[in-house]
Short mmCIF file of C-alpha atoms in Angstrom, two decimals:
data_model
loop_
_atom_site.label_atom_id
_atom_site.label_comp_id
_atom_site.label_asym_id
_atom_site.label_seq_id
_atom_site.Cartn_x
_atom_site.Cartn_y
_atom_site.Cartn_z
CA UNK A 1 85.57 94.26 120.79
CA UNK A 2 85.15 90.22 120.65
CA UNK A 3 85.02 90.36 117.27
CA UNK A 4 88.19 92.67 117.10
CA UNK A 5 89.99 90.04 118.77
CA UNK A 6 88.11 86.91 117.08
CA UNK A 7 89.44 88.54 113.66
CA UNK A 8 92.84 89.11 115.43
CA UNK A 9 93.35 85.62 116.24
CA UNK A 10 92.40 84.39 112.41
CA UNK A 11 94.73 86.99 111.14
CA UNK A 12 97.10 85.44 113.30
CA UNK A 13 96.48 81.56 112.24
CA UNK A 14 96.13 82.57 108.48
CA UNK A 15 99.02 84.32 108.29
CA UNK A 16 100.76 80.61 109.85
CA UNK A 17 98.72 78.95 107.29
CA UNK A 18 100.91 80.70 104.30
CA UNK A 19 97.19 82.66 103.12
CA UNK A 20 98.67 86.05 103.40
CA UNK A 21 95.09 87.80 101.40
CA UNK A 22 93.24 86.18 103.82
CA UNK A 23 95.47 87.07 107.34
CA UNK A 24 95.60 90.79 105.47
CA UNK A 25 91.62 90.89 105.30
CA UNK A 26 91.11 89.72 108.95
CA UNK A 27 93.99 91.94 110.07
CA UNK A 28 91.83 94.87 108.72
CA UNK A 29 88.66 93.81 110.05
CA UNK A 30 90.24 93.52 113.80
CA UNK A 31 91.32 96.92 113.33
CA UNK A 32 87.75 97.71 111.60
CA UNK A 33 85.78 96.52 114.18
CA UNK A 34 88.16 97.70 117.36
CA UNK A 35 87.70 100.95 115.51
CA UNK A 36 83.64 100.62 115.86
CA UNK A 37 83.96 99.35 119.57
CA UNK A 38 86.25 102.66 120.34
CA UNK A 39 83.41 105.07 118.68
CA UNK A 40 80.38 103.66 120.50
CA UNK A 41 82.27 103.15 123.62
CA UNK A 42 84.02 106.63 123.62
CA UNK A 43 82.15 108.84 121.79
CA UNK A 44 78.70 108.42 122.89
CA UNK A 45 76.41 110.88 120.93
CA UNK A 46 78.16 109.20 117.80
CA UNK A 47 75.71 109.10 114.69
CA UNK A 48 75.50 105.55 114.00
CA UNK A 49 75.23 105.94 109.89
CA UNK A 50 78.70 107.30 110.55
CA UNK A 51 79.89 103.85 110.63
CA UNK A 52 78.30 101.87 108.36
CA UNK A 53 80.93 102.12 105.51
CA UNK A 54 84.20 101.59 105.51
CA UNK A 55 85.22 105.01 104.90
CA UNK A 56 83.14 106.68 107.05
CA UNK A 57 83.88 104.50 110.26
CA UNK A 58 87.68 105.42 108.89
CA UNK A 59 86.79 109.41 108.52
CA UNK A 60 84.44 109.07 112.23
CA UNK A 61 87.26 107.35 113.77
CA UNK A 62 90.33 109.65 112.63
CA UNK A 63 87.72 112.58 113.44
CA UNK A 64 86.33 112.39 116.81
CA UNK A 65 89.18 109.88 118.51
CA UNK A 66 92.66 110.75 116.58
CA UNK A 67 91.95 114.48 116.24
CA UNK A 68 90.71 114.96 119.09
CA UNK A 69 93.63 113.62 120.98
CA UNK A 70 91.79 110.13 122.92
CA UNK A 71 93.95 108.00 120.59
CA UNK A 72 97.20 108.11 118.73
CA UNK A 73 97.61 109.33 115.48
CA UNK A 74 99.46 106.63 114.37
CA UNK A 75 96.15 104.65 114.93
CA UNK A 76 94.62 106.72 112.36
CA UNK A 77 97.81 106.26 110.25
CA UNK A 78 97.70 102.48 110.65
CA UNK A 79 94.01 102.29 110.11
CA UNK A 80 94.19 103.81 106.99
CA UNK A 81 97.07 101.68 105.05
CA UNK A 82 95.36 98.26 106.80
CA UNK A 83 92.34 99.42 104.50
CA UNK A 84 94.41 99.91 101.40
CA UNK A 85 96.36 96.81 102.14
CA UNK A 86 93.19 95.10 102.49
CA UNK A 87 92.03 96.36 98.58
CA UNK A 88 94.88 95.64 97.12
CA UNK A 89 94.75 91.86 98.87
CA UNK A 90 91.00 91.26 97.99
CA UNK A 91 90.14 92.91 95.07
CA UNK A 92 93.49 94.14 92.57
CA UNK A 93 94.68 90.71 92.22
CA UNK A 94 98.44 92.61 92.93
CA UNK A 95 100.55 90.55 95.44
CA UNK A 96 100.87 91.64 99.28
CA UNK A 97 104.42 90.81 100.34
CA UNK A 98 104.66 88.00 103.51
CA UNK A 99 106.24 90.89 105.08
CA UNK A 100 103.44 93.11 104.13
CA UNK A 101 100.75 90.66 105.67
CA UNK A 102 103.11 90.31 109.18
CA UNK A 103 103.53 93.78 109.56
CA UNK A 104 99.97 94.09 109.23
CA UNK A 105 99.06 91.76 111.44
CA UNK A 106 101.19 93.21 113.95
CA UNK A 107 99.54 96.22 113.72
CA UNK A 108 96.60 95.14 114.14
CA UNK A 109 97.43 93.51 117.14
CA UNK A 110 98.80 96.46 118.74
CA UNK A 111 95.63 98.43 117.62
CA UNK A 112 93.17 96.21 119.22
CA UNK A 113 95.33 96.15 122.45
CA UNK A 114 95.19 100.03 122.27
CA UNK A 115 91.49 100.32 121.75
CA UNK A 116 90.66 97.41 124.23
CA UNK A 117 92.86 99.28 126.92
CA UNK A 118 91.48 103.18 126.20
CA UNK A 119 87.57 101.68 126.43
CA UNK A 120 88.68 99.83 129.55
CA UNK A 121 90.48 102.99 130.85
CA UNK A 122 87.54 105.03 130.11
CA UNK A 123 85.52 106.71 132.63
#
């Protein structure tokens, strides 16, 4: 989860910095890697192959913690357009909107705080 909130915080000051690509790709990796702390910390018999792409930490996560009801599904939702958001900023060369990249961040940020607060909550 440090690195969750380690990406969090350069989201944060790149977004202030006017690099919205760059606050979009650390806004997905908070979420990214607050979606890896979740899995190993909640779903113990996890397969850890399961996470070591993109889309299958995406597909583990919506699986085993959105379906199954430990986590929102607007988690899952959010997850899933901070990765697309995150393509089109690194590699299409199309333009993310400032208000893209804040809205982002801000999910992220209420993502990690939702992940942080179900590990801490769990038993």
């Amino acid at each position: 989860m440090s690195k969750a909130v380690r990406a969090l915080e350069s989201a944060r000051l790149l977004l202030g910095s006017g690099d919205i690509d760059g606050a979009c790709n650390r806004a997905y990796f908070a979420m990214f890697d607050a979606a890896k702390a979740a899995l190993i910390e909640l779903v113990p018999d996890i397969d850890p192959a399961l996470a070591k792409t993109h889309s299958g930490l995406i597909s583990a996560f919506s699986l085993h913690l959105v379906k199954g009801g430990t986590l929102p599904v607007e988690m899952g939702r959010s997850l899933n357009r901070a990765h697309e958001t995150r393509q089109i900023a690194d590699y299409t060369g199309d333009k993310v909107s400032l208000e893209q990249a804040k809205v982002l961040v801000e999910q992220a940020s209420l993502f990690v705080e939702t992940a942080h607060a179900r590990i801490r909550a769990a038993p």
